[in-house]
Structures are given as structure tokens and as C-alpha cells.
GROMACS .gro file of N, CA and C in nm:
model
  162
    1MET      N    1  -0.955   0.098  -0.143
    1MET     CA    2  -0.827   0.143  -0.093
    1MET      C    3  -0.836   0.089   0.063
    2ASN      N    4  -0.957   0.069   0.130
    2ASN     CA    5  -0.939   0.021   0.282
    2ASN      C    6  -0.867  -0.108   0.280
    3SER      N    7  -0.884  -0.182   0.179
    3SER     CA    8  -0.823  -0.344   0.173
    3SER      C    9  -0.682  -0.311   0.169
    4ALA      N   10  -0.638  -0.203   0.085
    4ALA     CA   11  -0.477  -0.195   0.069
    4ALA      C   12  -0.433  -0.161   0.206
    5LEU      N   13  -0.503  -0.065   0.292
    5LEU     CA   14  -0.438  -0.036   0.431
    5LEU      C   15  -0.413  -0.173   0.514
    6GLN      N   16  -0.509  -0.254   0.483
    6GLN     CA   17  -0.506  -0.362   0.586
    6GLN      C   18  -0.393  -0.469   0.542
    7LEU      N   19  -0.351  -0.471   0.398
    7LEU     CA   20  -0.264  -0.564   0.360
    7LEU      C   21  -0.142  -0.498   0.365
    8LEU      N   22  -0.106  -0.369   0.370
    8LEU     CA   23   0.037  -0.304   0.370
    8LEU      C   24   0.071  -0.314   0.547
    9LYS      N   25  -0.018  -0.365   0.628
    9LYS     CA   26   0.005  -0.380   0.760
    9LYS      C   27   0.094  -0.508   0.772
   10ASP      N   28   0.074  -0.602   0.689
   10ASP     CA   29   0.134  -0.727   0.683
   10ASP      C   30   0.271  -0.721   0.614
   11ASN      N   31   0.364  -0.733   0.696
   11ASN     CA   32   0.510  -0.728   0.660
   11ASN      C   33   0.542  -0.812   0.588
   12GLY      N   34   0.480  -0.925   0.554
   12GLY     CA   35   0.522  -1.036   0.471
   12GLY      C   36   0.478  -1.025   0.316
   13VAL      N   37   0.398  -0.918   0.297
   13VAL     CA   38   0.332  -0.895   0.164
   13VAL      C   39   0.402  -0.775   0.097
   14THR      N   40   0.433  -0.795  -0.037
   14THR     CA   41   0.498  -0.677  -0.100
   14THR      C   42   0.383  -0.586  -0.151
   15ILE      N   43   0.425  -0.479  -0.197
   15ILE     CA   44   0.340  -0.386  -0.268
   15ILE      C   45   0.297  -0.430  -0.385
   16LYS      N   46   0.401  -0.487  -0.456
   16LYS     CA   47   0.332  -0.565  -0.592
   16LYS      C   48   0.243  -0.655  -0.563
   17GLU      N   49   0.273  -0.742  -0.478
   17GLU     CA   50   0.165  -0.835  -0.460
   17GLU      C   51   0.032  -0.800  -0.419
   18ILE      N   52   0.032  -0.686  -0.339
   18ILE     CA   53  -0.102  -0.614  -0.311
   18ILE      C   54  -0.155  -0.554  -0.434
   19ALA      N   55  -0.079  -0.491  -0.498
   19ALA     CA   56  -0.141  -0.455  -0.623
   19ALA      C   57  -0.200  -0.545  -0.712
   20PHE      N   58  -0.150  -0.669  -0.748
   20PHE     CA   59  -0.208  -0.749  -0.820
   20PHE      C   60  -0.339  -0.802  -0.736
   21GLU      N   61  -0.308  -0.830  -0.631
   21GLU     CA   62  -0.424  -0.885  -0.557
   21GLU      C   63  -0.561  -0.807  -0.558
   22LEU      N   64  -0.536  -0.673  -0.556
   22LEU     CA   65  -0.645  -0.581  -0.558
   22LEU      C   66  -0.702  -0.537  -0.701
   23GLY      N   67  -0.644  -0.599  -0.797
   23GLY     CA   68  -0.701  -0.602  -0.940
   23GLY      C   69  -0.610  -0.481  -1.011
   24PHE      N   70  -0.525  -0.426  -0.956
   24PHE     CA   71  -0.449  -0.335  -1.032
   24PHE      C   72  -0.335  -0.415  -1.155
   25THR      N   73  -0.345  -0.350  -1.278
   25THR     CA   74  -0.252  -0.404  -1.377
   25THR      C   75  -0.115  -0.396  -1.352
   26ASP      N   76  -0.067  -0.302  -1.266
   26ASP     CA   77   0.074  -0.298  -1.250
   26ASP      C   78   0.098  -0.208  -1.119
   27ASN      N   79   0.215  -0.213  -1.064
   27ASN     CA   80   0.240  -0.172  -0.937
   27ASN      C   81   0.241   0.003  -0.955
   28ALA      N   82   0.273   0.053  -1.043
   28ALA     CA   83   0.270   0.201  -1.073
   28ALA      C   84   0.152   0.250  -1.061
   29HIS      N   85   0.041   0.197  -1.122
   29HIS     CA   86  -0.086   0.257  -1.120
   29HIS      C   87  -0.148   0.241  -0.965
   30PHE      N   88  -0.112   0.121  -0.915
   30PHE     CA   89  -0.167   0.113  -0.761
   30PHE      C   90  -0.101   0.210  -0.664
   31CYS      N   91   0.024   0.231  -0.704
   31CYS     CA   92   0.102   0.347  -0.604
   31CYS      C   93   0.033   0.494  -0.653
   32LYS      N   94   0.013   0.527  -0.755
   32LYS     CA   95  -0.027   0.648  -0.793
   32LYS      C   96  -0.197   0.672  -0.742
   33THR      N   97  -0.255   0.569  -0.756
   33THR     CA   98  -0.406   0.580  -0.695
   33THR      C   99  -0.395   0.582  -0.541
   34PHE      N  100  -0.326   0.509  -0.485
   34PHE     CA  101  -0.296   0.506  -0.344
   34PHE      C  102  -0.273   0.650  -0.278
   35LYS      N  103  -0.156   0.707  -0.368
   35LYS     CA  104  -0.106   0.840  -0.324
   35LYS      C  105  -0.240   0.943  -0.337
   36LYS      N  106  -0.308   0.918  -0.449
   36LYS     CA  107  -0.400   1.025  -0.490
   36LYS      C  108  -0.522   0.990  -0.352
   37TYR      N  109  -0.538   0.880  -0.303
   37TYR     CA  110  -0.633   0.897  -0.183
   37TYR      C  111  -0.572   0.931  -0.056
   38TYR      N  112  -0.467   0.883  -0.036
   38TYR     CA  113  -0.403   0.909   0.104
   38TYR      C  114  -0.292   1.010   0.112
   39GLY      N  115  -0.236   1.063   0.013
   39GLY     CA  116  -0.123   1.158   0.012
   39GLY      C  117   0.005   1.115   0.030
   40ILE      N  118   0.011   0.986   0.059
   40ILE     CA  119   0.147   0.922   0.076
   40ILE      C  120   0.155   0.796  -0.023
   41THR      N  121   0.274   0.745  -0.043
   41THR     CA  122   0.300   0.632  -0.111
   41THR      C  123   0.258   0.493  -0.041
   42PRO      N  124   0.231   0.388  -0.103
   42PRO     CA  125   0.224   0.260  -0.009
   42PRO      C  126   0.318   0.234   0.066
   43GLY      N  127   0.479   0.254   0.015
   43GLY     CA  128   0.578   0.216   0.081
   43GLY      C  129   0.615   0.320   0.190
   44GLU      N  130   0.566   0.466   0.181
   44GLU     CA  131   0.572   0.541   0.299
   44GLU      C  132   0.470   0.486   0.420
   45TYR      N  133   0.350   0.442   0.369
   45TYR     CA  134   0.265   0.391   0.473
   45TYR      C  135   0.307   0.271   0.534
   46GLN      N  136   0.363   0.190   0.447
   46GLN     CA  137   0.412   0.051   0.516
   46GLN      C  138   0.530   0.089   0.620
   47ARG      N  139   0.628   0.168   0.580
   47ARG     CA  140   0.712   0.198   0.668
   47ARG      C  141   0.668   0.268   0.784
   48ASN      N  142   0.583   0.356   0.783
   48ASN     CA  143   0.535   0.417   0.897
   48ASN      C  144   0.457   0.308   0.987
   49GLN      N  145   0.398   0.208   0.931
   49GLN     CA  146   0.327   0.114   1.017
   49GLN      C  147   0.445   0.042   1.084
   50ASN      N  148   0.557   0.018   1.025
   50ASN     CA  149   0.669  -0.075   1.080
   50ASN      C  150   0.710   0.001   1.194
   51ASN      N  151   0.727   0.157   1.172
   51ASN     CA  152   0.791   0.226   1.290
   51ASN      C  153   0.695   0.225   1.410
   52ILE      N  154   0.558   0.218   1.396
   52ILE     CA  155   0.475   0.240   1.505
   52ILE      C  156   0.483   0.098   1.586
   53LEU      N  157   0.484  -0.012   1.513
   53LEU     CA  158   0.499  -0.141   1.579
   53LEU      C  159   0.622  -0.155   1.668
   54LEU      N  160   0.721  -0.082   1.641
   54LEU     CA  161   0.852  -0.113   1.709
   54LEU      C  162   0.850  -0.054   1.860
   0.00000   0.00000   0.00000
């Protein structure tokens, strides 16, 4: 899941692309697993990263 954090910081990569790159069979499974680990969805994390960069 640490790889997911790094990939989510890249604005040019979609969550769906990250899910498949990390070997998840679908986007929903990746999002559910990410939320279980970090308590927020990948989209929320990505939006928070974008706000920090501004």
C-alpha cells in the first residue's frame, strides 16, 4: 500500500490505473483495501495531496 501513496501523489495517474498497476482486479477492491489501511479513500487522499501542493 505504500506504493499506492506514492502513485497517488502523481496527478497524471488515475486511481483506476493505480489499482491495475498494483495488481488489483478492479478499482472497487483497491479503494476498499486502501480505506481499510488508511481510513480514507484513495480519492480523498489524492485531493488532500493536491491541496497541500497549492
